[in-house]
Short mmCIF file of C-alpha atoms in Angstrom, two decimals:
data_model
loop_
_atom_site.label_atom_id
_atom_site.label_comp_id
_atom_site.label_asym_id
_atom_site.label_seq_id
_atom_site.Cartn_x
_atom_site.Cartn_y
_atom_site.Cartn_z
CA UNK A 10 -86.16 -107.00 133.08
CA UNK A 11 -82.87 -106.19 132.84
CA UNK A 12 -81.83 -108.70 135.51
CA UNK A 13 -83.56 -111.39 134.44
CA UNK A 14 -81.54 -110.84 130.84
CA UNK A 15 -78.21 -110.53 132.80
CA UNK A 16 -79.67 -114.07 134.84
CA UNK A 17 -80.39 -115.82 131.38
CA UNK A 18 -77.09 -114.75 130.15
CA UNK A 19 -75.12 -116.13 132.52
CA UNK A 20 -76.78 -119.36 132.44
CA UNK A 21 -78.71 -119.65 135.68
CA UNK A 22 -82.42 -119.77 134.60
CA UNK A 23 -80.75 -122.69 132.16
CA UNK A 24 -79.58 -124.59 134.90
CA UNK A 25 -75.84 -124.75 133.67
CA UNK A 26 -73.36 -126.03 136.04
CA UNK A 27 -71.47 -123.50 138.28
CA UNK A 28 -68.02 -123.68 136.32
CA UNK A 29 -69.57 -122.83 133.06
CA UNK A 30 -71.27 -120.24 134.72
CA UNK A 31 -68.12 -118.74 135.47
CA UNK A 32 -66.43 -119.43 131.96
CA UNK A 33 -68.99 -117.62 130.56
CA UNK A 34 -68.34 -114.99 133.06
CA UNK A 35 -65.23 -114.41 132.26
CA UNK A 36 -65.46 -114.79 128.31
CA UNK A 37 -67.53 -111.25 128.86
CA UNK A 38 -65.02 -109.86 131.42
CA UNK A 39 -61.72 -110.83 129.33
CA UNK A 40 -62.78 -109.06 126.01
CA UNK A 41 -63.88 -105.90 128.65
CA UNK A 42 -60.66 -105.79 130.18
CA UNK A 43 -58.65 -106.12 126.73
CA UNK A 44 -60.99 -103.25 125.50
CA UNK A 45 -59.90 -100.92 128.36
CA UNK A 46 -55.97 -101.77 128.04
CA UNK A 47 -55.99 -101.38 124.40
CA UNK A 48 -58.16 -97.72 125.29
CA UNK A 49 -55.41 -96.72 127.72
CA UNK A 50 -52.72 -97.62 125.65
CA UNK A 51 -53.86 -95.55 122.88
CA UNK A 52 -54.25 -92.94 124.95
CA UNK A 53 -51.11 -93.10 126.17
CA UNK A 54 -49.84 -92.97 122.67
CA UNK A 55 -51.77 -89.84 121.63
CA UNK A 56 -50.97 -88.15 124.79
CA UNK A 57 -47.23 -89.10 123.83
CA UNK A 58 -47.54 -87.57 120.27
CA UNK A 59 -49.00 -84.60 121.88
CA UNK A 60 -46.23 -84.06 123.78
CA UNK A 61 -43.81 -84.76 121.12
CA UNK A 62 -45.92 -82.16 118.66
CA UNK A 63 -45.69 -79.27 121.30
CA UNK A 64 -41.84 -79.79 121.95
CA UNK A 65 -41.43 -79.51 117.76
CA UNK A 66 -43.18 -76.57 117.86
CA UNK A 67 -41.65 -75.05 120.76
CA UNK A 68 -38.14 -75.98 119.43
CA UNK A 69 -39.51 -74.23 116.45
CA UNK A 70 -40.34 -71.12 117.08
CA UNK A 71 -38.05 -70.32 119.57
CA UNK A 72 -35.45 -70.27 117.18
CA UNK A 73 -37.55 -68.07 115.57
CA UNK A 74 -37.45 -65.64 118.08
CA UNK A 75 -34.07 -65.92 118.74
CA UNK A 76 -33.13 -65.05 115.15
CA UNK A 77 -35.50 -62.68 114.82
CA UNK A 78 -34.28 -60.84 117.92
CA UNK A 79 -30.73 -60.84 117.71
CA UNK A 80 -30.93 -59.38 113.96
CA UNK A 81 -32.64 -56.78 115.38
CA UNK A 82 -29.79 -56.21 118.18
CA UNK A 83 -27.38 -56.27 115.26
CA UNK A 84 -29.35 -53.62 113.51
CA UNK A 85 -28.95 -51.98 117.06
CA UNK A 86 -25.91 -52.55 116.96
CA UNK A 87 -25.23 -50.41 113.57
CA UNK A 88 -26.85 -47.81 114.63
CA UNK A 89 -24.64 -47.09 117.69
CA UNK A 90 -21.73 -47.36 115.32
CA UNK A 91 -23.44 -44.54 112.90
CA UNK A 92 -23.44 -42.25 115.41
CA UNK A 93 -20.53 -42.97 117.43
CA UNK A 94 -18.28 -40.16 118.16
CA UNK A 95 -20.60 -37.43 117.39
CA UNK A 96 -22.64 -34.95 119.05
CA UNK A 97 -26.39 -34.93 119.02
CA UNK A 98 -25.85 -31.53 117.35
CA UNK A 99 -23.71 -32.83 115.18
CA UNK A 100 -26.02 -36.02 114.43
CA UNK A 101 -29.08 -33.66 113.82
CA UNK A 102 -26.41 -31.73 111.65
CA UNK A 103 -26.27 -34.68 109.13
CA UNK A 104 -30.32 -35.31 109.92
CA UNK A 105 -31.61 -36.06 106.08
CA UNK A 106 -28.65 -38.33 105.46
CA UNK A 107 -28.86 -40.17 108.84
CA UNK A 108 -32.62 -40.37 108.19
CA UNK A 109 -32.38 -41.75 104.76
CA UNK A 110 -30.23 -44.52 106.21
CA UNK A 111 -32.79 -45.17 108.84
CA UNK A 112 -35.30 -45.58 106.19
CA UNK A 113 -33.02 -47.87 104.07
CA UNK A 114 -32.17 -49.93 107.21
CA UNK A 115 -36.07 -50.02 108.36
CA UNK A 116 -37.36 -50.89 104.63
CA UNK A 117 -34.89 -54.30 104.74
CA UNK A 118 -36.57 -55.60 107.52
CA UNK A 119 -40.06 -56.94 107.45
CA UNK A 120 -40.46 -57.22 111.41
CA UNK A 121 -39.66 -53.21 112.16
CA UNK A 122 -42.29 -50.77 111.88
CA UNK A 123 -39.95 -47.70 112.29
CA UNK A 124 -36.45 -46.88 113.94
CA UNK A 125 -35.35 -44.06 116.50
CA UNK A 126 -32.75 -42.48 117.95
CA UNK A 127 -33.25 -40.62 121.48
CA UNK A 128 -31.15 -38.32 123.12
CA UNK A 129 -30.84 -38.69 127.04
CA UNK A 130 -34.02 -36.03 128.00
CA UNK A 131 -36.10 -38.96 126.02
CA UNK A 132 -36.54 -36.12 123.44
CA UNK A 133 -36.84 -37.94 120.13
CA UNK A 134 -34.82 -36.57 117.36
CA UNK A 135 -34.35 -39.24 114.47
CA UNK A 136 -37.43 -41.80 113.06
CA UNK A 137 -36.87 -43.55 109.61
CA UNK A 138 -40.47 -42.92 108.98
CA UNK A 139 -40.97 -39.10 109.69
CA UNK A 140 -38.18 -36.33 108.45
CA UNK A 141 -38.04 -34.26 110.54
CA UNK A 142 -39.41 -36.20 113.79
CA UNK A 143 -42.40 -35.13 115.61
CA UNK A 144 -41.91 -33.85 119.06
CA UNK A 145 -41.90 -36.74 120.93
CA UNK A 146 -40.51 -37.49 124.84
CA UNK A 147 -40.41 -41.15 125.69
CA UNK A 148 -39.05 -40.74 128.92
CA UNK A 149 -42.09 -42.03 130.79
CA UNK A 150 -41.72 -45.99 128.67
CA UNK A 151 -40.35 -48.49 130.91
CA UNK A 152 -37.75 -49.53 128.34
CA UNK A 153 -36.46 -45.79 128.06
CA UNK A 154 -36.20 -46.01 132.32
CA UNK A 155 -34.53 -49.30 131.99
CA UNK A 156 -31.56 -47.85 129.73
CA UNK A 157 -31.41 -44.38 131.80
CA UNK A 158 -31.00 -46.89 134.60
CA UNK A 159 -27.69 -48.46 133.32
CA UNK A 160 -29.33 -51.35 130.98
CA UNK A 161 -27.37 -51.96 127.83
CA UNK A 162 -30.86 -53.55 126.00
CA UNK A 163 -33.87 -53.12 126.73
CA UNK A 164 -37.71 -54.39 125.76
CA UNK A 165 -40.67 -52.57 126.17
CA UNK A 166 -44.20 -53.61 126.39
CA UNK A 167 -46.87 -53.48 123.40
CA UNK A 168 -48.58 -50.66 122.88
CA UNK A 169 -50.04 -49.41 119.56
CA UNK A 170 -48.83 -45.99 118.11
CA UNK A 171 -50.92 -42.98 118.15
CA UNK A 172 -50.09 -42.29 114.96
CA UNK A 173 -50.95 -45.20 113.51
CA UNK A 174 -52.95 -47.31 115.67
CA UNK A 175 -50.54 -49.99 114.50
CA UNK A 176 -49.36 -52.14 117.65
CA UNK A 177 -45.78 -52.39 118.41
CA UNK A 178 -43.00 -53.62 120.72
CA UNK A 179 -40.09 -51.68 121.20
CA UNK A 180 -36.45 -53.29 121.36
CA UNK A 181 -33.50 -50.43 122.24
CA UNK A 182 -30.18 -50.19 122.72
CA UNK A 183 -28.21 -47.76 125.36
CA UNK A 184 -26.05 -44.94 123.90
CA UNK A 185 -23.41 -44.01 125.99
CA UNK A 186 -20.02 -41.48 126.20
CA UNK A 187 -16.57 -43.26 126.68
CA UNK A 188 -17.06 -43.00 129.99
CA UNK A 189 -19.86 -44.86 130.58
CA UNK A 190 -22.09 -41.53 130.80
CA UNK A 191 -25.69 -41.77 129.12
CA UNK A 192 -25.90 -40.14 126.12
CA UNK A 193 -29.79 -41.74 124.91
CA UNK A 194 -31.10 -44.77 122.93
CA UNK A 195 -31.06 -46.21 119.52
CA UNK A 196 -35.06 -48.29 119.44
CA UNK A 197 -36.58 -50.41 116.55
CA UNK A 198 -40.40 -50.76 116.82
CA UNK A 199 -41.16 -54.54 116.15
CA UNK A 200 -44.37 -55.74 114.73
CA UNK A 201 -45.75 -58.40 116.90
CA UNK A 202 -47.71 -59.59 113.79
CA UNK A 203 -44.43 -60.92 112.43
CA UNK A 204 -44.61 -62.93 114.78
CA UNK A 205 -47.87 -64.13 114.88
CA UNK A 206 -48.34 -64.87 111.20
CA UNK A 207 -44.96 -67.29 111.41
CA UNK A 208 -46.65 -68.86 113.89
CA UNK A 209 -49.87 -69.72 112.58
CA UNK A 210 -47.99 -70.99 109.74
CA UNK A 211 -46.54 -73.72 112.67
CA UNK A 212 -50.22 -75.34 112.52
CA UNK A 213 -52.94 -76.32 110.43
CA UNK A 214 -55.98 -74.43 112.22
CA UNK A 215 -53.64 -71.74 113.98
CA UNK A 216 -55.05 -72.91 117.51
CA UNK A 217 -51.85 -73.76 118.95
CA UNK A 218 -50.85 -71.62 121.64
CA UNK A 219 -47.51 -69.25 121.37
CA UNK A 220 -46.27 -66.33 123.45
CA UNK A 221 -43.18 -64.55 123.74
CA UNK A 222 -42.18 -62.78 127.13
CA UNK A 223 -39.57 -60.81 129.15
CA UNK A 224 -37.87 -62.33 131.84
CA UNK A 225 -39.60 -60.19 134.04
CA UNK A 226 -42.80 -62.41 132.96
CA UNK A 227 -44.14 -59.59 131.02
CA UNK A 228 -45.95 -61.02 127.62
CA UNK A 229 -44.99 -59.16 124.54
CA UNK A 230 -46.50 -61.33 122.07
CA UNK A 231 -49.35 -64.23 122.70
CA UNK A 232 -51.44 -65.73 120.26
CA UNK A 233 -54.00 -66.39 120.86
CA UNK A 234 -54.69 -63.20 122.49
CA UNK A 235 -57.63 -64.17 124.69
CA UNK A 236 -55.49 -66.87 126.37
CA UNK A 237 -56.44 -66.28 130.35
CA UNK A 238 -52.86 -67.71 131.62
CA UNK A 239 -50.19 -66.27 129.46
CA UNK A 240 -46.88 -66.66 131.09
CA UNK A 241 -48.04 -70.29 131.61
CA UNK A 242 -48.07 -71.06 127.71
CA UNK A 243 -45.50 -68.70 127.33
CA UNK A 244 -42.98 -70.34 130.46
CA UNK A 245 -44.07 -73.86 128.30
CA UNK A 246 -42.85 -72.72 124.78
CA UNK A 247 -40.31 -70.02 125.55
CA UNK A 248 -38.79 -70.91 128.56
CA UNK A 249 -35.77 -68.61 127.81
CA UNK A 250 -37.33 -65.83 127.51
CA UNK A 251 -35.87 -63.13 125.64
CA UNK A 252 -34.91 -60.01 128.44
CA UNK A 253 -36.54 -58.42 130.55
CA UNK A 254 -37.12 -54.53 130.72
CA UNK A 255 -33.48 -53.96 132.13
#
């Protein structure tokens, strides 16, 4: 049936001569053809704009990130300076004071969950949220090593606080004598939810893929979470990425 429709159409059972048989050939095959290019071309374009989108965003929030994290290296920074010169003795001496500023310096913030100071047995002796601070060793987190080790900054992985259950990335800062010896760490906790409701902000459904990662390749923050490949999306829109654990 179908054949003998395609026949009739192209003039054979009509007895039309060969020529206009093929004019009328090709006045089906010329709108086909135009069809496709035009598809292509639009597809082309989207893929383009696509492209174009994902660069904005990229651009986007990895200034972001950037600001975000060296603010907190500042805060880092003043921290170091608090204590410089003085004795963990003396430090603890001046606790309440010292941990009032913590507080102050943690409340103006909106990314930090809490700030620490660490002596260099990873025995925690300062937190802006707790006066005085639990009894707390950190020694065993990779971003405690990484300082003990000779790093001046380091970044830990996510984990979520026992005492909380709120998760957390920890950004810290070496503490060291004149001469170089370790003396222990000044940390922020960052809220990985800082970044993640920034981002979603970036699009309208919140479907766009984001991560943030150590140069070691270790993801800190990804969103969304369930993403299989991280440090593919993360390589894609961070490609600096922000330090690794040393």
């Amino acid at each position: 049936m179908a054949a003998s429709w395609f026949s009739t159409l192209l003039g054979r059972r009509a007895g039309l001569p060969t020529s206009l048989r093929a004019m009328r050939v090709v006045s089906l095959l010329v709108p086909l053809a135009l069809l496709a290019i035009l598809t292509y071309l639009d597809h082309r374009r989207l893929l383009a704009e696509a492209h174009a989108d994902a660069a904005r965003l990229s651009a986007v929030a990895k200034d972001h990130a950037r600001n975000v994290i060296e603010t907190d290296l500042l805060l880092l920074d003043r921290m170091a300076d608090r204590i410089h010169g003085l004795g963990w003795t003396e430090t603890l001496a001046q606790g309440a004071v010292t941990q009032d500023w913590l507080r102050a310096m943690d409340e103006r913030f909106a990314q930090i969950s809490a700030l620490q100071y660490a002596d260099a047995t990873g025995e925690v002796l300062l937190r802006s949220d707790a006066w005085p601070a639990s009894p707390v060793r950190i020694t065993g987190r990779d971003w405690f090593a990484a300082l003990a080790g000779g790093a001046q900054v380091s970044f830990g992985t996510s984990l979520r606080r026992p005492q909380t259950g709120v998760l957390n990335f920890v950004i810290a800062r070496r503490l060291e004598s004149a001469d170089g010896a370790f003396l222990g760490a000044a940390a922020g906790s960052i809220l990985p939810d800082y970044f993640l409701d920034y981002w979603r902000t970036l699009t309208i459904d919140g479907r766009v893929p984001f991560a943030l990662m150590r140069t070691d390749g270790q993801i800190l923050i990804a969103q969304p979470a369930e993403i299989e490949s991280l440090r593919t999306f993360a390589e894609a829109l961070l490609p600096d990425a922000i330090g690794g654990p040393a």
